[in-house]
PDB file of C-alpha atoms in Angstrom:
ATOM      1  CA  ALA A1352      -4.342 -65.141  16.686  1.00 70.00           C
ATOM      2  CA  GLN A1353      -4.128 -67.214  13.188  1.00 81.00           C
ATOM      3  CA  LYS A1354      -7.514 -68.553  12.357  1.00 90.00           C
ATOM      4  CA  ILE A1355      -9.114 -70.072   9.418  1.00 95.00           C
ATOM      5  CA  THR A1356     -13.258 -69.571   8.895  1.00 96.00           C
ATOM      6  CA  GLN A1357     -15.168 -72.088   6.534  1.00 97.00           C
ATOM      7  CA  THR A1358     -18.640 -70.656   6.807  1.00 95.00           C
ATOM      8  CA  GLN A1359     -20.291 -73.533   4.823  1.00 94.00           C
ATOM      9  CA  PRO A1360     -20.788 -76.327   6.924  1.00 94.00           C
ATOM     10  CA  GLY A1361     -22.485 -78.145   4.392  1.00 95.00           C
ATOM     11  CA  MET A1362     -23.648 -77.724   0.555  1.00 96.00           C
ATOM     12  CA  PHE A1363     -25.929 -79.594  -1.948  1.00 97.00           C
ATOM     13  CA  VAL A1364     -24.877 -78.975  -5.498  1.00 96.00           C
ATOM     14  CA  GLN A1365     -26.463 -80.506  -8.456  1.00 97.00           C
ATOM     15  CA  GLU A1366     -24.013 -82.526 -10.595  1.00 97.00           C
ATOM     16  CA  LYS A1367     -22.232 -81.009 -13.389  1.00 97.00           C
ATOM     17  CA  GLU A1368     -22.729 -77.494 -11.909  1.00 97.00           C
ATOM     18  CA  ALA A1369     -19.866 -75.358 -10.544  1.00 97.00           C
ATOM     19  CA  VAL A1370     -19.244 -75.029  -6.885  1.00 97.00           C
ATOM     20  CA  THR A1371     -17.446 -72.680  -4.917  1.00 97.00           C
ATOM     21  CA  LEU A1372     -16.309 -73.184  -1.120  1.00 98.00           C
ATOM     22  CA  ASP A1373     -15.617 -70.459   1.009  1.00 97.00           C
ATOM     23  CA  CYS A1374     -12.345 -70.002   3.269  1.00 97.00           C
ATOM     24  CA  THR A1375     -11.220 -66.856   4.692  1.00 97.00           C
ATOM     25  CA  TYR A1376      -8.410 -66.334   7.270  1.00 95.00           C
ATOM     26  CA  ASP A1377      -6.698 -64.306   9.528  1.00 93.00           C
ATOM     27  CA  THR A1378      -2.804 -63.581   9.877  1.00 88.00           C
ATOM     28  CA  SER A1379      -0.251 -61.066  10.053  1.00 87.00           C
ATOM     29  CA  ASP A1380       2.376 -63.211   8.301  1.00 86.00           C
ATOM     30  CA  GLN A1381       3.349 -62.423   4.952  1.00 86.00           C
ATOM     31  CA  SER A1382       4.626 -65.830   3.720  1.00 87.00           C
ATOM     32  CA  TYR A1383       2.616 -68.357   3.631  1.00 90.00           C
ATOM     33  CA  GLY A1384       0.778 -71.536   2.053  1.00 91.00           C
ATOM     34  CA  LEU A1385      -2.685 -72.113   1.074  1.00 93.00           C
ATOM     35  CA  PHE A1386      -3.853 -75.675   0.522  1.00 95.00           C
ATOM     36  CA  TRP A1387      -7.510 -77.535  -0.063  1.00 97.00           C
ATOM     37  CA  TYR A1388      -7.492 -81.103   1.150  1.00 97.00           C
ATOM     38  CA  LYS A1389     -10.821 -83.440   0.242  1.00 98.00           C
ATOM     39  CA  GLN A1390     -11.573 -86.126   2.697  1.00 97.00           C
ATOM     40  CA  PRO A1391     -13.837 -88.602   1.816  1.00 95.00           C
ATOM     41  CA  SER A1392     -15.776 -91.183   4.105  1.00 92.00           C
ATOM     42  CA  SER A1393     -12.636 -93.518   3.934  1.00 89.00           C
ATOM     43  CA  GLY A1394     -10.740 -90.846   5.898  1.00 90.00           C
ATOM     44  CA  GLU A1395      -7.998 -90.097   3.951  1.00 90.00           C
ATOM     45  CA  MET A1396      -6.700 -86.326   3.479  1.00 94.00           C
ATOM     46  CA  ILE A1397      -6.285 -86.219  -0.424  1.00 95.00           C
ATOM     47  CA  PHE A1398      -4.245 -83.261  -1.772  1.00 94.00           C
ATOM     48  CA  LEU A1399      -6.069 -80.822  -4.314  1.00 96.00           C
ATOM     49  CA  ILE A1400      -4.559 -77.836  -4.681  1.00 95.00           C
ATOM     50  CA  TYR A1401      -1.555 -75.297  -3.641  1.00 93.00           C
ATOM     51  CA  GLN A1402      -1.251 -71.481  -3.765  1.00 92.00           C
ATOM     52  CA  GLY A1403       1.702 -69.554  -2.352  1.00 90.00           C
ATOM     53  CA  SER A1404       0.953 -66.159  -0.587  1.00 90.00           C
ATOM     54  CA  TYR A1405       3.261 -64.482  -3.118  1.00 90.00           C
ATOM     55  CA  ASP A1406       2.062 -66.360  -5.965  1.00 88.00           C
ATOM     56  CA  GLU A1407       0.031 -63.719  -8.205  1.00 83.00           C
ATOM     57  CA  GLN A1408      -1.559 -66.421 -10.537  1.00 87.00           C
ATOM     58  CA  ASN A1409      -4.494 -68.216  -9.236  1.00 90.00           C
ATOM     59  CA  ALA A1410      -3.612 -72.039  -9.043  1.00 92.00           C
ATOM     60  CA  THR A1411      -5.618 -74.315 -11.101  1.00 93.00           C
ATOM     61  CA  GLU A1412      -5.395 -78.038 -10.997  1.00 92.00           C
ATOM     62  CA  GLY A1413      -7.569 -79.844 -13.665  1.00 95.00           C
ATOM     63  CA  ARG A1414     -11.168 -78.730 -12.316  1.00 97.00           C
ATOM     64  CA  TYR A1415      -9.717 -77.494  -9.540  1.00 97.00           C
ATOM     65  CA  SER A1416      -8.914 -73.688  -9.398  1.00 97.00           C
ATOM     66  CA  LEU A1417      -8.087 -71.540  -6.218  1.00 96.00           C
ATOM     67  CA  ASN A1418      -9.686 -68.083  -6.080  1.00 95.00           C
ATOM     68  CA  PHE A1419      -6.978 -66.111  -4.205  1.00 94.00           C
ATOM     69  CA  GLN A1420      -7.783 -62.519  -2.930  1.00 93.00           C
ATOM     70  CA  LYS A1421      -4.668 -61.753  -0.605  1.00 92.00           C
ATOM     71  CA  ALA A1422      -6.038 -58.604   0.510  1.00 92.00           C
ATOM     72  CA  ARG A1423      -9.046 -59.747   1.671  1.00 94.00           C
ATOM     73  CA  LYS A1424      -7.411 -63.007   3.005  1.00 94.00           C
ATOM     74  CA  SER A1425      -9.810 -65.068   1.117  1.00 95.00           C
ATOM     75  CA  ALA A1426      -8.838 -68.470  -1.069  1.00 96.00           C
ATOM     76  CA  ASN A1427     -12.154 -69.960  -2.148  1.00 97.00           C
ATOM     77  CA  LEU A1428     -11.972 -73.408  -3.938  1.00 98.00           C
ATOM     78  CA  VAL A1429     -13.724 -73.743  -7.002  1.00 98.00           C
ATOM     79  CA  ILE A1430     -14.742 -77.111  -8.486  1.00 97.00           C
ATOM     80  CA  SER A1431     -16.118 -76.926 -12.018  1.00 95.00           C
ATOM     81  CA  ALA A1432     -18.290 -79.432 -13.535  1.00 94.00           C
ATOM     82  CA  SER A1433     -19.263 -81.482 -10.285  1.00 96.00           C
ATOM     83  CA  GLN A1434     -18.998 -85.234 -10.417  1.00 97.00           C
ATOM     84  CA  LEU A1435     -20.611 -87.744  -8.041  1.00 97.00           C
ATOM     85  CA  GLY A1436     -17.317 -88.623  -6.697  1.00 96.00           C
ATOM     86  CA  ASP A1437     -16.590 -85.126  -5.330  1.00 97.00           C
ATOM     87  CA  SER A1438     -18.890 -85.619  -2.370  1.00 97.00           C
ATOM     88  CA  ALA A1439     -16.688 -85.362   0.706  1.00 98.00           C
ATOM     89  CA  MET A1440     -15.665 -83.278   3.278  1.00 97.00           C
ATOM     90  CA  TYR A1441     -13.250 -80.233   2.238  1.00 98.00           C
ATOM     91  CA  PHE A1442     -10.710 -78.462   3.873  1.00 98.00           C
ATOM     92  CA  CYS A1443      -8.767 -75.384   3.604  1.00 97.00           C
ATOM     93  CA  ALA A1444      -5.476 -75.375   5.426  1.00 95.00           C
ATOM     94  CA  ILE A1445      -2.601 -72.889   6.003  1.00 92.00           C
ATOM     95  CA  ASN A1446       0.668 -73.282   6.786  1.00 88.00           C
ATOM     96  CA  PHE A1447       1.406 -69.765   8.508  1.00 81.00           C
ATOM     97  CA  GLY A1448       4.794 -68.748   8.613  1.00 73.00           C
ATOM     98  CA  ASN A1449       5.523 -72.076   6.545  1.00 65.00           C
ATOM     99  CA  GLU A1450       5.053 -74.258   9.287  1.00 73.00           C
ATOM    100  CA  LYS A1451       2.294 -76.344  10.676  1.00 84.00           C
ATOM    101  CA  LEU A1452      -0.728 -76.887   8.933  1.00 90.00           C
ATOM    102  CA  THR A1453      -3.727 -75.293  10.266  1.00 92.00           C
ATOM    103  CA  PHE A1454      -7.331 -76.377   9.185  1.00 95.00           C
ATOM    104  CA  GLY A1455     -10.277 -74.906   9.052  1.00 96.00           C
ATOM    105  CA  THR A1456     -13.427 -76.697  10.328  1.00 95.00           C
ATOM    106  CA  GLY A1457     -14.537 -78.022   6.687  1.00 97.00           C
ATOM    107  CA  THR A1458     -17.203 -78.104   4.472  1.00 97.00           C
ATOM    108  CA  ARG A1459     -19.305 -80.969   3.732  1.00 97.00           C
ATOM    109  CA  LEU A1460     -20.110 -81.053  -0.139  1.00 98.00           C
ATOM    110  CA  THR A1461     -22.913 -83.427  -1.603  1.00 98.00           C
ATOM    111  CA  ILE A1462     -23.349 -83.639  -5.063  1.00 97.00           C
ATOM    112  CA  ILE A1463     -27.085 -84.476  -6.437  1.00 97.00           C
ATOM    113  CA  PRO A1464     -27.765 -86.751  -9.342  1.00 95.00           C
TER     114      PRO A1464
ATOM    115  CA  LYS B 493       6.009 -93.996  -5.716  1.00 70.00           C
ATOM    116  CA  ALA B 494       4.138 -95.673  -2.492  1.00 82.00           C
ATOM    117  CA  GLY B 495       2.083 -93.158  -0.561  1.00 93.00           C
ATOM    118  CA  VAL B 496       2.135 -92.373   3.072  1.00 96.00           C
ATOM    119  CA  THR B 497       1.364 -95.705   5.015  1.00 97.00           C
ATOM    120  CA  GLN B 498      -0.365 -96.101   8.480  1.00 97.00           C
ATOM    121  CA  THR B 499      -0.361 -99.012  10.633  1.00 97.00           C
ATOM    122  CA  PRO B 500      -2.488-100.061  12.060  1.00 97.00           C
ATOM    123  CA  ARG B 501      -5.684 -98.880  10.270  1.00 96.00           C
ATOM    124  CA  TYR B 502      -8.201 -99.528  13.258  1.00 97.00           C
ATOM    125  CA  LEU B 503      -7.434-100.442  16.724  1.00 96.00           C
ATOM    126  CA  ILE B 504      -9.716-100.702  19.765  1.00 98.00           C
ATOM    127  CA  LYS B 505      -8.190-100.311  23.269  1.00 98.00           C
ATOM    128  CA  THR B 506      -9.494 -99.734  26.931  1.00 97.00           C
ATOM    129  CA  ARG B 507      -9.000 -97.115  29.179  1.00 98.00           C
ATOM    130  CA  GLY B 508      -5.695 -96.730  30.723  1.00 98.00           C
ATOM    131  CA  GLN B 509      -3.806 -98.757  28.160  1.00 98.00           C
ATOM    132  CA  GLN B 510      -1.069 -97.505  25.813  1.00 98.00           C
ATOM    133  CA  VAL B 511      -0.980 -97.549  22.152  1.00 98.00           C
ATOM    134  CA  THR B 512       1.614 -96.998  19.669  1.00 98.00           C
ATOM    135  CA  LEU B 513       0.722 -95.817  15.895  1.00 98.00           C
ATOM    136  CA  SER B 514       3.109 -95.960  13.009  1.00 98.00           C
ATOM    137  CA  CYS B 515       3.898 -94.195  10.014  1.00 98.00           C
ATOM    138  CA  SER B 516       6.073 -94.598   6.910  1.00 98.00           C
ATOM    139  CA  PRO B 517       6.388 -91.318   4.776  1.00 97.00           C
ATOM    140  CA  ILE B 518       6.911 -91.349   1.065  1.00 96.00           C
ATOM    141  CA  SER B 519      10.435 -92.227   0.176  1.00 95.00           C
ATOM    142  CA  GLY B 520      12.704 -89.240   0.198  1.00 93.00           C
ATOM    143  CA  HIS B 521      10.233 -87.580   2.322  1.00 93.00           C
ATOM    144  CA  ARG B 522      12.329 -86.252   5.851  1.00 92.00           C
ATOM    145  CA  SER B 523       9.626 -84.232   7.382  1.00 93.00           C
ATOM    146  CA  VAL B 524       6.498 -85.955   9.194  1.00 95.00           C
ATOM    147  CA  SER B 525       3.601 -84.544  10.931  1.00 95.00           C
ATOM    148  CA  TRP B 526       0.700 -86.011  13.079  1.00 97.00           C
ATOM    149  CA  TYR B 527      -2.961 -84.853  13.590  1.00 97.00           C
ATOM    150  CA  GLN B 528      -5.586 -85.794  15.494  1.00 98.00           C
ATOM    151  CA  GLN B 529      -9.133 -85.334  14.100  1.00 97.00           C
ATOM    152  CA  THR B 530     -12.299 -85.832  16.116  1.00 96.00           C
ATOM    153  CA  PRO B 531     -16.211 -84.424  15.558  1.00 92.00           C
ATOM    154  CA  GLY B 532     -16.006 -82.177  18.298  1.00 90.00           C
ATOM    155  CA  GLN B 533     -12.084 -80.403  17.857  1.00 92.00           C
ATOM    156  CA  GLY B 534     -11.619 -81.064  14.085  1.00 93.00           C
ATOM    157  CA  LEU B 535      -8.005 -81.474  13.026  1.00 95.00           C
ATOM    158  CA  GLN B 536      -5.520 -80.350  15.378  1.00 95.00           C
ATOM    159  CA  PHE B 537      -1.653 -80.543  15.038  1.00 94.00           C
ATOM    160  CA  LEU B 538       0.085 -82.918  17.324  1.00 96.00           C
ATOM    161  CA  PHE B 539       3.889 -83.119  16.574  1.00 93.00           C
ATOM    162  CA  GLU B 540       6.250 -82.480  13.301  1.00 93.00           C
ATOM    163  CA  TYR B 541       9.509 -84.083  13.066  1.00 94.00           C
ATOM    164  CA  PHE B 542      12.310 -83.574  10.715  1.00 92.00           C
ATOM    165  CA  SER B 543      15.458 -85.553  10.499  1.00 91.00           C
ATOM    166  CA  GLU B 544      14.774 -87.319  14.023  1.00 93.00           C
ATOM    167  CA  THR B 545      14.115 -83.942  15.516  1.00 94.00           C
ATOM    168  CA  GLN B 546      10.985 -82.556  16.901  1.00 93.00           C
ATOM    169  CA  ARG B 547      10.479 -79.336  15.330  1.00 90.00           C
ATOM    170  CA  ASN B 548       7.200 -78.402  16.563  1.00 89.00           C
ATOM    171  CA  LYS B 549       4.916 -79.525  19.264  1.00 93.00           C
ATOM    172  CA  GLY B 550       0.961 -79.001  19.530  1.00 93.00           C
ATOM    173  CA  ASN B 551      -0.918 -78.166  22.605  1.00 93.00           C
ATOM    174  CA  PHE B 552      -1.519 -81.892  23.961  1.00 96.00           C
ATOM    175  CA  PRO B 553      -0.556 -83.542  27.070  1.00 96.00           C
ATOM    176  CA  GLY B 554       2.615 -85.397  28.007  1.00 96.00           C
ATOM    177  CA  ARG B 555       0.541 -88.287  27.651  1.00 97.00           C
ATOM    178  CA  PHE B 556       1.309 -87.911  23.764  1.00 98.00           C
ATOM    179  CA  SER B 557       4.832 -88.483  22.577  1.00 97.00           C
ATOM    180  CA  GLY B 558       6.379 -89.184  19.144  1.00 97.00           C
ATOM    181  CA  ARG B 559       9.816 -90.071  17.642  1.00 97.00           C
ATOM    182  CA  GLN B 560      10.920 -90.466  14.068  1.00 97.00           C
ATOM    183  CA  PHE B 561      13.782 -92.791  13.265  1.00 97.00           C
ATOM    184  CA  SER B 562      16.782 -92.305  10.760  1.00 95.00           C
ATOM    185  CA  ASN B 563      14.803 -93.903   8.140  1.00 94.00           C
ATOM    186  CA  SER B 564      12.319 -91.158   8.513  1.00 95.00           C
ATOM    187  CA  ARG B 565       9.808 -93.480   9.895  1.00 97.00           C
ATOM    188  CA  SER B 566       7.578 -92.119  12.700  1.00 98.00           C
ATOM    189  CA  GLU B 567       5.589 -93.512  15.516  1.00 98.00           C
ATOM    190  CA  MET B 568       3.566 -91.739  18.092  1.00 98.00           C
ATOM    191  CA  ASN B 569       2.512 -92.907  21.393  1.00 98.00           C
ATOM    192  CA  VAL B 570      -0.389 -92.609  23.697  1.00 98.00           C
ATOM    193  CA  SER B 571       0.022 -93.537  27.303  1.00 96.00           C
ATOM    194  CA  THR B 572      -2.949 -94.074  29.893  1.00 97.00           C
ATOM    195  CA  LEU B 573      -5.669 -93.951  27.312  1.00 98.00           C
ATOM    196  CA  GLU B 574      -8.956 -91.785  27.866  1.00 97.00           C
ATOM    197  CA  LEU B 575     -12.221 -91.986  26.202  1.00 97.00           C
ATOM    198  CA  GLY B 576     -11.478 -88.488  24.639  1.00 96.00           C
ATOM    199  CA  ASP B 577      -8.531 -90.012  22.546  1.00 97.00           C
ATOM    200  CA  SER B 578     -11.172 -91.904  20.598  1.00 98.00           C
ATOM    201  CA  ALA B 579     -10.293 -90.235  17.052  1.00 97.00           C
ATOM    202  CA  LEU B 580      -8.816 -90.579  13.589  1.00 97.00           C
ATOM    203  CA  TYR B 581      -5.028 -90.111  13.732  1.00 98.00           C
ATOM    204  CA  LEU B 582      -3.570 -88.661  10.402  1.00 97.00           C
ATOM    205  CA  CYS B 583       0.266 -88.774   9.598  1.00 97.00           C
ATOM    206  CA  ALA B 584       1.708 -86.729   6.958  1.00 96.00           C
ATOM    207  CA  SER B 585       5.023 -86.147   5.143  1.00 95.00           C
ATOM    208  CA  SER B 586       6.630 -83.381   3.137  1.00 92.00           C
ATOM    209  CA  LEU B 587       9.574 -83.030   1.096  1.00 88.00           C
ATOM    210  CA  ALA B 588      10.713 -79.887   2.278  1.00 77.00           C
ATOM    211  CA  GLU B 589       9.445 -76.794   4.596  1.00 69.00           C
ATOM    212  CA  GLY B 590       6.870 -75.015   2.799  1.00 66.00           C
ATOM    213  CA  GLN B 591       5.923 -78.071   0.415  1.00 77.00           C
ATOM    214  CA  THR B 592       2.785 -79.825   0.150  1.00 87.00           C
ATOM    215  CA  TRP B 593       2.058 -82.138   2.919  1.00 91.00           C
ATOM    216  CA  ASN B 594       0.806 -85.837   1.571  1.00 94.00           C
ATOM    217  CA  PHE B 595      -1.515 -87.662   4.081  1.00 95.00           C
ATOM    218  CA  GLY B 596      -1.718 -91.291   4.762  1.00 96.00           C
ATOM    219  CA  PRO B 597      -5.177 -93.155   5.039  1.00 95.00           C
ATOM    220  CA  GLY B 598      -5.314 -92.745   9.075  1.00 96.00           C
ATOM    221  CA  THR B 599      -5.380 -94.816  12.179  1.00 97.00           C
ATOM    222  CA  ARG B 600      -9.087 -95.072  13.890  1.00 97.00           C
ATOM    223  CA  LEU B 601      -8.582 -95.414  17.644  1.00 98.00           C
ATOM    224  CA  THR B 602     -11.425 -96.336  19.622  1.00 98.00           C
ATOM    225  CA  VAL B 603     -10.949 -96.074  23.423  1.00 98.00           C
ATOM    226  CA  LEU B 604     -13.634 -98.326  25.213  1.00 97.00           C
TER     227      LEU B 604
END
């Protein structure tokens, strides 16, 4: 069965520190896309970063980078120099077989001033 | 370019009623998908539409239905509402298969 695991239900991080949010998955598909979304308390799901399963270079978007280890089926999100505005829920999502998105359970990140 | 819009943003209904939620995708996006988010079940896939055709359907009862119009706008309908249908309903649009899904702000439905 295709499954996504986010093992950190909550994290507290000091402002300006880097933070890594874990995401592991289980699939036999060879082609899929890895996504990370941020959901503030307002509810809107904000796209952060994408990596295709065949991409060899780790994706980066500003302060966000995706640490993709295909053999380990791991796609961790790294946020550098965290800011107070980074406090939110973070979801790892995968479109297994390039179909619908399947989401993990999320990690609630709180940035402490 | 305007983002995905959803109307209404908030809705309160009573058990047994029906509800229709609307989603307007980003201009040029032909794929629309719907998700239900609850504290207990997390984010669950409802439907996906492409060019007015339902391409994929999640594991929800027949009370949940949807459609897509020729202008790519989509609606979802829930009939005979139950308390457990209280949730945030998120709509997303995508330019093409395998591309990024852009989400709307959601419709928060409360069933009393």
